[in-house]
């Protein structure tokens, strides 16, 4: 049932290998292996040549690899070393120049090329598969929508329990429980739960800090469905928000809305970033928005394309990206509002539906 999808992806990869005069690609990124053949195990390599796709994995995955990838690859189970098996496989194939994923290999593994692999030409390559992964197909978008629905359900249920006097860890524990209860397969990253002045730390982990009335509570988290991630941030007020909190919140909310309204296929990542950044700068808080506007999500929570001051490439139709402006005032607190959007030629479809109003909880 999944066969056409994986075989289509392999065909697109083969076209790009042929265009670069490469006889094959050794895929060692586990998400890339999954994308190309459906295998979900944690130890494998995939060799894609013009004529064959071969998955090499170990004994633990014998049954699983046949079920998940039997339609999309020849499977070799090697009980001792997948690398040793590669050296006995390669002579059976008509290959001379093979690319490897230089961003997804240890130096120790790459050193094998000049030793056991010395008879082939090895070419470092980056992003050959990642570029294909930017444009999601219908099944991928459906999985992301599902991961968003799970995350939003979990957040709604968590918020009902949050009140001053709890610690960030209490909130985080509740959120993790609700994510599992909503059906999330995993946590795409450690949930960020940051209160008070800690909300100005863009990547704070939950701590034992106690929530107090009149301060921000920033929650950044996601769910996983069918291997695909969601990534959402909402910032709440514990008790009542004062005027200064409302003012900063409104700026971030407007920056988020203006970017969601402007993003469309063909726009460069840096121009998307500039929409939100320009607004925050005009309001006087440019120095307090020190990270990029967003990133692709999919099998990984951070993937191509990027929405940043350095991103020159146009956003492709079918990409799912985050839009996550923030303002962080050290020692005071911070606000981030992060949505997941589907990029289309007509604009961005905002997939997240959780309220973007400043909600006072507890
Ligand atoms: Zn996030
Ligand atoms: Zn994000």
PDB file of N, CA, C and O in Angstrom, residues 236-287:
ATOM      1  N   UNK A 236       1.200  31.991  27.954  1.00  0.00           N
ATOM      2  CA  UNK A 236       0.028  32.308  28.776  1.00  0.00           C
ATOM      3  C   UNK A 236       0.423  33.303  29.860  1.00  0.00           C
ATOM      4  O   UNK A 236       1.602  33.483  30.165  1.00  0.00           O
ATOM      5  N   UNK A 237      -0.597  33.923  30.472  1.00  0.00           N
ATOM      6  CA  UNK A 237      -0.362  34.681  31.694  1.00  0.00           C
ATOM      7  C   UNK A 237      -0.867  33.823  32.849  1.00  0.00           C
ATOM      8  O   UNK A 237      -1.965  33.241  32.773  1.00  0.00           O
ATOM      9  N   UNK A 238      -0.054  33.705  33.908  1.00  0.00           N
ATOM     10  CA  UNK A 238      -0.535  33.051  35.126  1.00  0.00           C
ATOM     11  C   UNK A 238      -1.268  34.137  35.915  1.00  0.00           C
ATOM     12  O   UNK A 238      -0.681  35.182  36.217  1.00  0.00           O
ATOM     13  N   UNK A 239      -2.537  33.944  36.208  1.00  0.00           N
ATOM     14  CA  UNK A 239      -3.323  35.017  36.825  1.00  0.00           C
ATOM     15  C   UNK A 239      -3.509  36.152  35.827  1.00  0.00           C
ATOM     16  O   UNK A 239      -3.612  35.917  34.624  1.00  0.00           O
ATOM     17  N   UNK A 240      -3.511  37.397  36.321  1.00  0.00           N
ATOM     18  CA  UNK A 240      -3.778  38.530  35.430  1.00  0.00           C
ATOM     19  C   UNK A 240      -2.501  39.058  34.804  1.00  0.00           C
ATOM     20  O   UNK A 240      -1.465  39.140  35.469  1.00  0.00           O
ATOM     21  N   UNK A 241      -2.630  39.455  33.522  1.00  0.00           N
ATOM     22  CA  UNK A 241      -1.507  40.086  32.825  1.00  0.00           C
ATOM     23  C   UNK A 241      -1.582  41.586  33.031  1.00  0.00           C
ATOM     24  O   UNK A 241      -2.662  42.168  32.966  1.00  0.00           O
ATOM     25  N   UNK A 242      -0.421  42.222  33.275  1.00  0.00           N
ATOM     26  CA  UNK A 242      -0.423  43.685  33.383  1.00  0.00           C
ATOM     27  C   UNK A 242      -0.281  44.311  31.998  1.00  0.00           C
ATOM     28  O   UNK A 242      -0.115  43.618  30.989  1.00  0.00           O
ATOM     29  N   UNK A 243      -0.326  45.641  31.946  1.00  0.00           N
ATOM     30  CA  UNK A 243      -0.334  46.352  30.665  1.00  0.00           C
ATOM     31  C   UNK A 243       0.943  46.100  29.873  1.00  0.00           C
ATOM     32  O   UNK A 243       0.919  45.943  28.644  1.00  0.00           O
ATOM     33  N   UNK A 244       2.076  46.053  30.552  1.00  0.00           N
ATOM     34  CA  UNK A 244       3.351  45.820  29.871  1.00  0.00           C
ATOM     35  C   UNK A 244       3.376  44.428  29.224  1.00  0.00           C
ATOM     36  O   UNK A 244       3.841  44.260  28.095  1.00  0.00           O
ATOM     37  N   UNK A 245       2.859  43.432  29.941  1.00  0.00           N
ATOM     38  CA  UNK A 245       2.789  42.079  29.380  1.00  0.00           C
ATOM     39  C   UNK A 245       1.876  42.064  28.153  1.00  0.00           C
ATOM     40  O   UNK A 245       2.194  41.463  27.128  1.00  0.00           O
ATOM     41  N   UNK A 246       0.750  42.754  28.241  1.00  0.00           N
ATOM     42  CA  UNK A 246      -0.210  42.777  27.124  1.00  0.00           C
ATOM     43  C   UNK A 246       0.395  43.455  25.900  1.00  0.00           C
ATOM     44  O   UNK A 246       0.171  43.039  24.763  1.00  0.00           O
ATOM     45  N   UNK A 247       1.179  44.478  26.159  1.00  0.00           N
ATOM     46  CA  UNK A 247       1.799  45.235  25.075  1.00  0.00           C
ATOM     47  C   UNK A 247       2.790  44.358  24.294  1.00  0.00           C
ATOM     48  O   UNK A 247       2.747  44.270  23.067  1.00  0.00           O
ATOM     49  N   UNK A 248       3.677  43.685  25.014  1.00  0.00           N
ATOM     50  CA  UNK A 248       4.667  42.810  24.360  1.00  0.00           C
ATOM     51  C   UNK A 248       3.954  41.661  23.654  1.00  0.00           C
ATOM     52  O   UNK A 248       4.283  41.297  22.518  1.00  0.00           O
ATOM     53  N   UNK A 249       2.954  41.103  24.327  1.00  0.00           N
ATOM     54  CA  UNK A 249       2.236  39.980  23.722  1.00  0.00           C
ATOM     55  C   UNK A 249       1.608  40.395  22.390  1.00  0.00           C
ATOM     56  O   UNK A 249       1.688  39.680  21.385  1.00  0.00           O
ATOM     57  N   UNK A 250       0.992  41.588  22.377  1.00  0.00           N
ATOM     58  CA  UNK A 250       0.306  42.061  21.164  1.00  0.00           C
ATOM     59  C   UNK A 250       1.296  42.247  20.011  1.00  0.00           C
ATOM     60  O   UNK A 250       0.961  41.980  18.840  1.00  0.00           O
ATOM     61  N   UNK A 251       2.512  42.669  20.327  1.00  0.00           N
ATOM     62  CA  UNK A 251       3.526  42.860  19.275  1.00  0.00           C
ATOM     63  C   UNK A 251       3.893  41.511  18.652  1.00  0.00           C
ATOM     64  O   UNK A 251       3.948  41.362  17.432  1.00  0.00           O
ATOM     65  N   UNK A 252       4.122  40.511  19.497  1.00  0.00           N
ATOM     66  CA  UNK A 252       4.505  39.190  18.977  1.00  0.00           C
ATOM     67  C   UNK A 252       3.340  38.577  18.196  1.00  0.00           C
ATOM     68  O   UNK A 252       3.525  37.981  17.131  1.00  0.00           O
ATOM     69  N   UNK A 253       2.153  38.790  18.702  1.00  0.00           N
ATOM     70  CA  UNK A 253       0.984  38.228  18.019  1.00  0.00           C
ATOM     71  C   UNK A 253       0.809  38.860  16.639  1.00  0.00           C
ATOM     72  O   UNK A 253       0.517  38.174  15.654  1.00  0.00           O
ATOM     73  N   UNK A 254       1.028  40.157  16.535  1.00  0.00           N
ATOM     74  CA  UNK A 254       0.905  40.831  15.247  1.00  0.00           C
ATOM     75  C   UNK A 254       2.026  40.395  14.294  1.00  0.00           C
ATOM     76  O   UNK A 254       1.802  40.229  13.095  1.00  0.00           O
ATOM     77  N   UNK A 255       3.226  40.189  14.841  1.00  0.00           N
ATOM     78  CA  UNK A 255       4.345  39.717  14.007  1.00  0.00           C
ATOM     79  C   UNK A 255       4.027  38.331  13.445  1.00  0.00           C
ATOM     80  O   UNK A 255       4.269  38.048  12.264  1.00  0.00           O
ATOM     81  N   UNK A 256       3.453  37.485  14.289  1.00  0.00           N
ATOM     82  CA  UNK A 256       3.058  36.142  13.860  1.00  0.00           C
ATOM     83  C   UNK A 256       1.999  36.240  12.758  1.00  0.00           C
ATOM     84  O   UNK A 256       2.106  35.595  11.706  1.00  0.00           O
ATOM     85  N   UNK A 257       0.989  37.071  12.971  1.00  0.00           N
ATOM     86  CA  UNK A 257      -0.107  37.188  12.009  1.00  0.00           C
ATOM     87  C   UNK A 257       0.379  37.769  10.682  1.00  0.00           C
ATOM     88  O   UNK A 257      -0.030  37.320   9.600  1.00  0.00           O
ATOM     89  N   UNK A 258       1.283  38.756  10.759  1.00  0.00           N
ATOM     90  CA  UNK A 258       1.736  39.373   9.511  1.00  0.00           C
ATOM     91  C   UNK A 258       2.559  38.378   8.699  1.00  0.00           C
ATOM     92  O   UNK A 258       2.434  38.316   7.475  1.00  0.00           O
ATOM     93  N   UNK A 259       3.370  37.556   9.365  1.00  0.00           N
ATOM     94  CA  UNK A 259       4.152  36.548   8.633  1.00  0.00           C
ATOM     95  C   UNK A 259       3.236  35.477   8.054  1.00  0.00           C
ATOM     96  O   UNK A 259       3.375  35.089   6.888  1.00  0.00           O
ATOM     97  N   UNK A 260       2.264  35.007   8.847  1.00  0.00           N
ATOM     98  CA  UNK A 260       1.331  33.986   8.333  1.00  0.00           C
ATOM     99  C   UNK A 260       0.565  34.520   7.128  1.00  0.00           C
ATOM    100  O   UNK A 260       0.252  33.773   6.202  1.00  0.00           O
ATOM    101  N   UNK A 261       0.272  35.812   7.147  1.00  0.00           N
ATOM    102  CA  UNK A 261      -0.468  36.407   6.039  1.00  0.00           C
ATOM    103  C   UNK A 261       0.374  36.625   4.802  1.00  0.00           C
ATOM    104  O   UNK A 261      -0.167  36.764   3.698  1.00  0.00           O
ATOM    105  N   UNK A 262       1.689  36.647   4.967  1.00  0.00           N
ATOM    106  CA  UNK A 262       2.560  36.998   3.829  1.00  0.00           C
ATOM    107  C   UNK A 262       3.213  35.781   3.174  1.00  0.00           C
ATOM    108  O   UNK A 262       3.506  35.804   1.974  1.00  0.00           O
ATOM    109  N   UNK A 263       3.452  34.728   3.950  1.00  0.00           N
ATOM    110  CA  UNK A 263       4.213  33.585   3.429  1.00  0.00           C
ATOM    111  C   UNK A 263       3.467  32.910   2.282  1.00  0.00           C
ATOM    112  O   UNK A 263       2.264  32.684   2.363  1.00  0.00           O
ATOM    113  N   UNK A 264       4.194  32.645   1.208  1.00  0.00           N
ATOM    114  CA  UNK A 264       3.623  31.866   0.107  1.00  0.00           C
ATOM    115  C   UNK A 264       4.755  31.170  -0.645  1.00  0.00           C
ATOM    116  O   UNK A 264       5.925  31.551  -0.499  1.00  0.00           O
ATOM    117  N   UNK A 265       4.399  30.203  -1.450  1.00  0.00           N
ATOM    118  CA  UNK A 265       5.415  29.484  -2.223  1.00  0.00           C
ATOM    119  C   UNK A 265       6.130  30.452  -3.145  1.00  0.00           C
ATOM    120  O   UNK A 265       5.511  31.357  -3.711  1.00  0.00           O
ATOM    121  N   UNK A 266       7.443  30.280  -3.267  1.00  0.00           N
ATOM    122  CA  UNK A 266       8.243  31.141  -4.129  1.00  0.00           C
ATOM    123  C   UNK A 266       8.920  32.265  -3.367  1.00  0.00           C
ATOM    124  O   UNK A 266       9.878  32.866  -3.859  1.00  0.00           O
ATOM    125  N   UNK A 267       8.419  32.574  -2.175  1.00  0.00           N
ATOM    126  CA  UNK A 267       9.030  33.620  -1.349  1.00  0.00           C
ATOM    127  C   UNK A 267      10.339  33.070  -0.765  1.00  0.00           C
ATOM    128  O   UNK A 267      10.393  31.919  -0.336  1.00  0.00           O
ATOM    129  N   UNK A 268      11.388  33.894  -0.743  1.00  0.00           N
ATOM    130  CA  UNK A 268      12.627  33.432  -0.123  1.00  0.00           C
ATOM    131  C   UNK A 268      12.443  33.348   1.397  1.00  0.00           C
ATOM    132  O   UNK A 268      11.731  34.175   1.981  1.00  0.00           O
ATOM    133  N   UNK A 269      13.133  32.392   2.001  1.00  0.00           N
ATOM    134  CA  UNK A 269      13.052  32.248   3.458  1.00  0.00           C
ATOM    135  C   UNK A 269      13.412  33.538   4.178  1.00  0.00           C
ATOM    136  O   UNK A 269      12.815  33.892   5.189  1.00  0.00           O
ATOM    137  N   UNK A 270      14.398  34.280   3.646  1.00  0.00           N
ATOM    138  CA  UNK A 270      14.829  35.509   4.317  1.00  0.00           C
ATOM    139  C   UNK A 270      13.765  36.608   4.217  1.00  0.00           C
ATOM    140  O   UNK A 270      13.662  37.458   5.096  1.00  0.00           O
ATOM    141  N   UNK A 271      12.976  36.587   3.145  1.00  0.00           N
ATOM    142  CA  UNK A 271      11.925  37.597   3.013  1.00  0.00           C
ATOM    143  C   UNK A 271      10.761  37.300   3.963  1.00  0.00           C
ATOM    144  O   UNK A 271      10.129  38.224   4.489  1.00  0.00           O
ATOM    145  N   UNK A 272      10.493  36.021   4.162  1.00  0.00           N
ATOM    146  CA  UNK A 272       9.469  35.644   5.147  1.00  0.00           C
ATOM    147  C   UNK A 272       9.914  36.093   6.541  1.00  0.00           C
ATOM    148  O   UNK A 272       9.152  36.706   7.295  1.00  0.00           O
ATOM    149  N   UNK A 273      11.168  35.801   6.855  1.00  0.00           N
ATOM    150  CA  UNK A 273      11.729  36.202   8.153  1.00  0.00           C
ATOM    151  C   UNK A 273      11.625  37.724   8.328  1.00  0.00           C
ATOM    152  O   UNK A 273      11.271  38.222   9.407  1.00  0.00           O
ATOM    153  N   UNK A 274      11.890  38.454   7.244  1.00  0.00           N
ATOM    154  CA  UNK A 274      11.931  39.924   7.329  1.00  0.00           C
ATOM    155  C   UNK A 274      10.561  40.522   7.638  1.00  0.00           C
ATOM    156  O   UNK A 274      10.482  41.613   8.215  1.00  0.00           O
ATOM    157  N   UNK A 275       9.485  39.844   7.248  1.00  0.00           N
ATOM    158  CA  UNK A 275       8.145  40.383   7.513  1.00  0.00           C
ATOM    159  C   UNK A 275       7.934  40.520   9.019  1.00  0.00           C
ATOM    160  O   UNK A 275       7.583  41.593   9.526  1.00  0.00           O
ATOM    161  N   UNK A 276       8.178  39.435   9.748  1.00  0.00           N
ATOM    162  CA  UNK A 276       7.975  39.462  11.207  1.00  0.00           C
ATOM    163  C   UNK A 276       9.050  40.301  11.888  1.00  0.00           C
ATOM    164  O   UNK A 276       8.764  41.093  12.796  1.00  0.00           O
ATOM    165  N   UNK A 277      10.294  40.146  11.431  1.00  0.00           N
ATOM    166  CA  UNK A 277      11.410  40.864  12.068  1.00  0.00           C
ATOM    167  C   UNK A 277      11.249  42.376  11.870  1.00  0.00           C
ATOM    168  O   UNK A 277      11.472  43.158  12.798  1.00  0.00           O
ATOM    169  N   UNK A 278      10.822  42.766  10.666  1.00  0.00           N
ATOM    170  CA  UNK A 278      10.651  44.191  10.389  1.00  0.00           C
ATOM    171  C   UNK A 278       9.607  44.795  11.319  1.00  0.00           C
ATOM    172  O   UNK A 278       9.790  45.890  11.858  1.00  0.00           O
ATOM    173  N   UNK A 279       8.522  44.064  11.522  1.00  0.00           N
ATOM    174  CA  UNK A 279       7.462  44.581  12.395  1.00  0.00           C
ATOM    175  C   UNK A 279       7.982  44.742  13.836  1.00  0.00           C
ATOM    176  O   UNK A 279       7.786  45.778  14.474  1.00  0.00           O
ATOM    177  N   UNK A 280       8.674  43.708  14.332  1.00  0.00           N
ATOM    178  CA  UNK A 280       9.187  43.764  15.717  1.00  0.00           C
ATOM    179  C   UNK A 280      10.229  44.876  15.852  1.00  0.00           C
ATOM    180  O   UNK A 280      10.248  45.604  16.853  1.00  0.00           O
ATOM    181  N   UNK A 281      11.046  45.064  14.810  1.00  0.00           N
ATOM    182  CA  UNK A 281      12.046  46.148  14.844  1.00  0.00           C
ATOM    183  C   UNK A 281      11.359  47.512  14.903  1.00  0.00           C
ATOM    184  O   UNK A 281      11.757  48.387  15.672  1.00  0.00           O
ATOM    185  N   UNK A 282      10.319  47.671  14.087  1.00  0.00           N
ATOM    186  CA  UNK A 282       9.628  48.978  14.070  1.00  0.00           C
ATOM    187  C   UNK A 282       8.985  49.285  15.412  1.00  0.00           C
ATOM    188  O   UNK A 282       8.820  50.442  15.776  1.00  0.00           O
ATOM    189  N   UNK A 283       8.637  48.225  16.141  1.00  0.00           N
ATOM    190  CA  UNK A 283       8.060  48.446  17.473  1.00  0.00           C
ATOM    191  C   UNK A 283       9.138  48.598  18.549  1.00  0.00           C
ATOM    192  O   UNK A 283       8.815  48.714  19.733  1.00  0.00           O
ATOM    193  N   UNK A 284      10.404  48.499  18.133  1.00  0.00           N
ATOM    194  CA  UNK A 284      11.500  48.803  19.052  1.00  0.00           C
ATOM    195  C   UNK A 284      12.116  47.605  19.769  1.00  0.00           C
ATOM    196  O   UNK A 284      12.933  47.776  20.676  1.00  0.00           O
ATOM    197  N   UNK A 285      11.734  46.390  19.345  1.00  0.00           N
ATOM    198  CA  UNK A 285      12.228  45.212  20.067  1.00  0.00           C
ATOM    199  C   UNK A 285      13.072  44.285  19.190  1.00  0.00           C
ATOM    200  O   UNK A 285      13.219  43.097  19.494  1.00  0.00           O
ATOM    201  N   UNK A 286      13.642  44.825  18.122  1.00  0.00           N
ATOM    202  CA  UNK A 286      14.421  43.992  17.197  1.00  0.00           C
ATOM    203  C   UNK A 286      15.552  43.227  17.876  1.00  0.00           C
ATOM    204  O   UNK A 286      15.796  42.062  17.582  1.00  0.00           O
ATOM    205  N   UNK A 287      16.230  43.883  18.817  1.00  0.00           N
ATOM    206  CA  UNK A 287      17.366  43.238  19.481  1.00  0.00           C
ATOM    207  C   UNK A 287      16.904  42.096  20.391  1.00  0.00           C
ATOM    208  O   UNK A 287      17.689  41.222  20.762  1.00  0.00           O
TER     209      UNK A 287
END
